[in-house]
Tab-separated table of C-alpha atoms in Angstrom:
chain	number	residue	atom	x	y	z
D	1	GLN	CA	0.025	-0.150	-0.264
D	2	LYS	CA	0.806	3.456	-1.105
D	3	GLU	CA	1.875	5.945	1.533
D	4	VAL	CA	-0.299	8.391	0.152
D	5	GLU	CA	-2.700	7.450	-2.755
D	6	GLN	CA	-4.522	9.824	-5.195
D	7	ASN	CA	-6.595	8.969	-8.112
D	8	SER	CA	-4.672	10.244	-11.022
D	9	GLY	CA	-7.514	11.734	-13.099
D	10	PRO	CA	-8.283	13.237	-15.173
D	11	LEU	CA	-11.515	14.371	-13.373
D	12	SER	CA	-13.207	16.844	-15.716
D	13	VAL	CA	-15.783	19.573	-14.569
D	14	PRO	CA	-17.610	22.357	-16.409
D	15	GLU	CA	-16.616	26.114	-15.074
D	16	GLY	CA	-18.891	26.853	-12.059
D	17	ALA	CA	-18.912	23.219	-10.925
D	18	ILE	CA	-17.655	22.501	-7.220
D	19	ALA	CA	-13.948	20.177	-8.095
D	20	SER	CA	-13.804	17.393	-5.280
D	21	LEU	CA	-9.965	16.031	-5.151
D	22	ASN	CA	-9.542	12.874	-2.478
D	23	CYS	CA	-6.446	11.602	-0.955
D	24	THR	CA	-6.080	8.708	1.613
D	25	TYR	CA	-2.885	8.115	3.699
D	26	SER	CA	-1.550	5.313	5.338
D	27	ASP	CA	-0.099	6.266	8.917
D	28	ARG	CA	-2.773	6.635	11.325
D	29	GLY	CA	-0.002	9.018	13.369
D	30	SER	CA	0.225	11.125	10.445
D	31	GLN	CA	-0.527	15.439	12.302
D	32	SER	CA	0.469	17.171	9.047
D	33	PHE	CA	-1.615	17.734	6.235
D	34	PHE	CA	-1.073	19.953	2.361
D	35	TRP	CA	-2.676	20.686	-0.774
D	36	TYR	CA	-0.652	21.681	-3.547
D	37	ARG	CA	-1.429	23.072	-7.370
D	38	GLN	CA	1.207	22.035	-10.161
D	39	TYR	CA	1.114	23.919	-13.226
D	40	SER	CA	2.431	21.720	-16.278
D	41	GLY	CA	5.956	22.420	-16.258
D	42	LYS	CA	6.131	24.467	-13.260
D	43	SER	CA	6.739	24.076	-9.083
D	44	PRO	CA	4.415	22.983	-6.651
D	45	GLU	CA	2.232	25.876	-4.890
D	46	LEU	CA	0.693	25.427	-1.745
D	47	ILE	CA	-3.092	25.899	-1.963
D	48	MET	CA	-4.270	24.769	1.483
D	49	SER	CA	-2.256	23.127	4.993
D	50	ILE	CA	-4.610	21.314	7.528
D	51	TYR	CA	-3.937	19.976	10.725
D	52	SER	CA	-7.077	19.245	12.907
D	53	ASN	CA	-10.429	16.803	11.530
D	54	GLY	CA	-12.699	19.126	9.724
D	55	ASP	CA	-13.350	22.004	7.258
D	56	LYS	CA	-11.285	24.319	6.610
D	57	GLU	CA	-11.957	27.296	3.860
D	58	ASP	CA	-10.389	29.541	2.450
D	59	GLY	CA	-11.897	31.500	-0.845
D	60	ARG	CA	-12.934	29.184	-3.184
D	61	PHE	CA	-11.098	26.571	-1.484
D	62	THR	CA	-12.111	23.788	1.380
D	63	ALA	CA	-9.772	21.406	2.855
D	64	GLN	CA	-11.581	18.582	5.146
D	65	LEU	CA	-9.572	15.916	7.103
D	66	ASN	CA	-10.860	12.874	8.896
D	67	LYS	CA	-8.651	11.311	10.722
D	68	ALA	CA	-10.115	8.092	12.113
D	69	SER	CA	-10.791	7.108	8.497
D	70	GLN	CA	-7.651	8.523	6.853
D	71	TYR	CA	-8.952	10.808	4.271
D	72	VAL	CA	-8.060	14.437	3.416
D	73	SER	CA	-10.127	16.330	0.441
D	74	LEU	CA	-9.838	19.463	-1.153
D	75	LEU	CA	-13.070	21.109	-2.881
D	76	ILE	CA	-13.012	23.738	-5.494
D	77	ARG	CA	-15.958	25.918	-5.677
D	78	ASP	CA	-17.117	27.939	-8.755
D	79	SER	CA	-14.280	25.759	-11.031
D	80	GLN	CA	-12.394	27.950	-13.234
D	81	PRO	CA	-10.556	27.415	-16.612
D	82	SER	CA	-7.704	28.479	-14.556
D	83	ASP	CA	-8.113	25.625	-12.299
D	84	SER	CA	-6.825	23.370	-14.527
D	85	ALA	CA	-3.801	21.608	-13.169
D	86	THR	CA	-2.203	19.187	-11.038
D	87	TYR	CA	-3.303	19.081	-7.322
D	88	LEU	CA	-0.736	17.087	-5.251
D	89	CYS	CA	-1.984	15.757	-1.968
D	90	ALA	CA	1.361	15.323	0.964
D	91	VAL	CA	1.291	14.407	4.120
D	92	ASN	CA	3.575	14.538	7.530
D	93	PRO	CA	3.727	10.762	8.969
D	94	GLY	CA	3.880	10.438	12.444
D	95	GLY	CA	7.205	10.117	14.554
D	96	ALA	CA	10.033	11.825	14.646
D	97	THR	CA	10.920	12.531	11.448
D	98	ASN	CA	9.919	15.076	9.359
D	99	LYS	CA	9.200	13.664	5.895
D	100	LEU	CA	6.677	15.063	4.014
D	101	ILE	CA	4.989	12.303	2.009
D	102	PHE	CA	3.494	13.260	-1.906
D	103	GLY	CA	0.885	11.418	-3.980
D	104	THR	CA	0.982	11.044	-7.595
D	105	GLY	CA	-1.244	14.094	-8.104
D	106	THR	CA	-5.162	14.435	-9.409
D	107	LEU	CA	-5.364	15.848	-13.279
D	108	LEU	CA	-8.084	18.557	-12.906
D	109	ALA	CA	-9.656	19.689	-16.191
D	110	VAL	CA	-12.115	22.458	-15.843
D	111	GLN	CA	-14.233	22.806	-19.033
D	112	PRO	CA	-15.386	26.038	-20.287
F	1	ASP	CA	13.062	38.758	-1.312
F	2	GLY	CA	12.584	35.654	0.811
F	3	GLY	CA	12.659	32.455	-0.661
F	4	ILE	CA	14.521	29.424	-2.426
F	5	THR	CA	16.509	29.419	-5.700
F	6	GLN	CA	17.311	26.384	-7.396
F	7	SER	CA	20.285	26.707	-10.544
F	8	PRO	CA	20.547	25.800	-12.911
F	9	LYS	CA	17.238	25.844	-14.263
F	10	TYR	CA	18.100	23.548	-17.079
F	11	LEU	CA	20.698	20.977	-17.259
F	12	PHE	CA	22.325	18.580	-19.488
F	13	ARG	CA	24.980	15.819	-18.208
F	14	LYS	CA	26.499	13.006	-20.697
F	15	GLU	CA	26.555	9.655	-19.984
F	16	GLY	CA	29.068	8.697	-16.747
F	17	GLN	CA	29.450	12.745	-15.660
F	18	ASN	CA	28.709	13.877	-11.932
F	19	VAL	CA	26.889	16.985	-11.704
F	20	THR	CA	25.555	19.231	-8.937
F	21	LEU	CA	22.228	20.836	-8.668
F	22	SER	CA	22.082	23.942	-6.429
F	23	CYS	CA	19.424	25.179	-3.647
F	24	GLU	CA	19.493	27.836	-1.546
F	25	GLN	CA	17.127	29.457	1.182
F	26	ASN	CA	16.903	32.488	3.041
F	27	LEU	CA	13.707	31.451	5.063
F	28	ASN	CA	15.636	30.325	7.633
F	29	HIS	CA	14.200	26.782	7.438
F	30	ASP	CA	15.638	24.293	9.483
F	31	ALA	CA	14.403	21.212	6.828
F	32	MET	CA	14.852	20.762	3.122
F	33	TYR	CA	14.336	17.976	0.704
F	34	TRP	CA	15.032	17.108	-2.849
F	35	TYR	CA	12.434	15.166	-5.075
F	36	ARG	CA	12.168	13.653	-8.040
F	37	GLN	CA	9.286	13.958	-10.733
F	38	ASP	CA	8.860	12.496	-13.977
F	39	PRO	CA	6.842	12.856	-16.534
F	40	GLY	CA	2.858	12.296	-14.949
F	41	GLN	CA	4.555	11.236	-11.670
F	42	GLY	CA	4.184	12.569	-8.442
F	43	LEU	CA	6.990	13.521	-6.168
F	44	ARG	CA	9.540	11.086	-4.874
F	45	LEU	CA	11.590	12.129	-2.112
F	46	ILE	CA	15.581	11.551	-2.225
F	47	TYR	CA	17.143	13.260	0.399
F	48	TYR	CA	16.112	14.730	3.086
F	49	SER	CA	18.019	16.840	6.009
F	50	GLN	CA	16.215	18.577	8.969
F	51	ILE	CA	19.217	20.138	10.297
F	52	VAL	CA	22.964	21.379	9.282
F	53	ASN	CA	25.608	18.610	8.894
F	54	ASP	CA	22.592	15.592	9.284
F	55	PHE	CA	20.715	14.021	6.572
F	56	GLN	CA	18.499	10.730	6.076
F	57	LYS	CA	17.818	8.994	2.722
F	58	GLY	CA	14.540	8.531	0.892
F	59	ASP	CA	13.098	6.382	-1.314
F	60	ILE	CA	14.808	7.065	-4.143
F	61	ALA	CA	18.193	7.674	-2.713
F	62	GLU	CA	20.652	5.698	-4.902
F	63	GLY	CA	22.870	7.125	-7.449
F	64	TYR	CA	22.567	10.567	-5.489
F	65	SER	CA	24.684	12.418	-2.647
F	66	VAL	CA	23.755	15.053	-0.873
F	67	SER	CA	25.834	17.998	1.813
F	68	ARG	CA	24.319	20.416	4.286
F	69	GLU	CA	27.168	22.001	5.654
F	70	LYS	CA	25.255	25.599	5.796
F	71	LYS	CA	21.641	25.762	6.929
F	72	GLU	CA	20.982	27.868	3.587
F	73	SER	CA	22.234	25.432	1.426
F	74	PHE	CA	21.486	21.832	0.364
F	75	PRO	CA	23.338	20.677	-2.938
F	76	LEU	CA	22.319	17.516	-4.632
F	77	THR	CA	24.885	15.561	-6.677
F	78	VAL	CA	23.655	13.419	-9.585
F	79	THR	CA	26.546	10.437	-9.876
F	80	SER	CA	27.324	8.605	-12.516
F	81	ALA	CA	25.349	5.850	-10.912
F	82	GLN	CA	22.347	6.845	-11.502
F	83	LYS	CA	21.299	5.116	-14.748
F	84	ASN	CA	18.147	6.833	-15.115
F	85	PRO	CA	18.600	10.689	-14.253
F	86	THR	CA	16.333	12.458	-16.985
F	87	ALA	CA	13.716	14.315	-14.657
F	88	PHE	CA	12.461	17.771	-13.115
F	89	TYR	CA	14.183	17.804	-9.824
F	90	LEU	CA	12.769	20.185	-7.058
F	91	CYS	CA	13.930	21.131	-3.988
F	92	ALA	CA	11.848	21.875	-0.862
F	93	SER	CA	12.243	24.006	2.669
F	94	ARG	CA	10.272	23.970	5.807
F	95	ALA	CA	10.279	25.089	9.489
F	96	GLN	CA	10.367	22.531	11.958
F	97	GLY	CA	7.124	21.570	13.613
F	98	GLY	CA	5.136	19.780	10.748
F	99	THR	CA	4.624	23.460	9.113
F	100	GLU	CA	4.165	23.705	5.030
F	101	ALA	CA	7.238	23.023	2.711
F	102	PHE	CA	8.238	25.640	-0.103
F	103	PHE	CA	9.601	24.703	-3.195
F	104	GLY	CA	12.135	26.816	-5.447
F	105	GLN	CA	11.775	26.411	-9.317
F	106	GLY	CA	12.813	23.490	-10.482
F	107	THR	CA	15.897	22.373	-12.642
F	108	ARG	CA	15.031	20.655	-15.249
F	109	LEU	CA	18.299	17.522	-16.245
F	110	THR	CA	18.701	15.798	-19.550
F	111	VAL	CA	20.885	13.071	-20.194
F	112	VAL	CA	22.674	13.779	-23.391
């Protein structure tokens, strides 16, 4: 089992719709969770961080964390063509290590 | 400007050569990371360092070496033992305590 798993997509949504991106992780002791957006040929940029169970909202983005189910998701409301990118889920596993493990990413395509 | 600087942006390596990728940060971050990204793939951890003069192997360390002589710098050497080095290399840094990581702009390495 991979440490961080994402559906590779592509996930295609129409402009204005809600895009839902999902991520599961294997280390139950994981403490920190992050969503990054990566445009083709560019480096990842941070979208959201979440540390406790529940929802965290920032503009059109909402991150949701459920530690019991080892599941973290990202919702993008009112999706725009400029949101088309690969979304990477990253997890800081538990323990003394300061590793940051990434999933393979989900390609999101927002259709005008 | 605070940030992470990777150089060069593009690098070409001949078969059998060692090459060194530079990563410098002025964010006063303790932890630094090197990732490799192949086309259509996620980020795989090569090496990471939590403190000066200390570093740990990631998932794909074979054929790579690093040093951490200064807090600001974490260079990566791709040795001739790395048989398939063509990839996009990303350096990141973060403060301790499970906070978010920030990335440099990446170095695209091609074997010619």
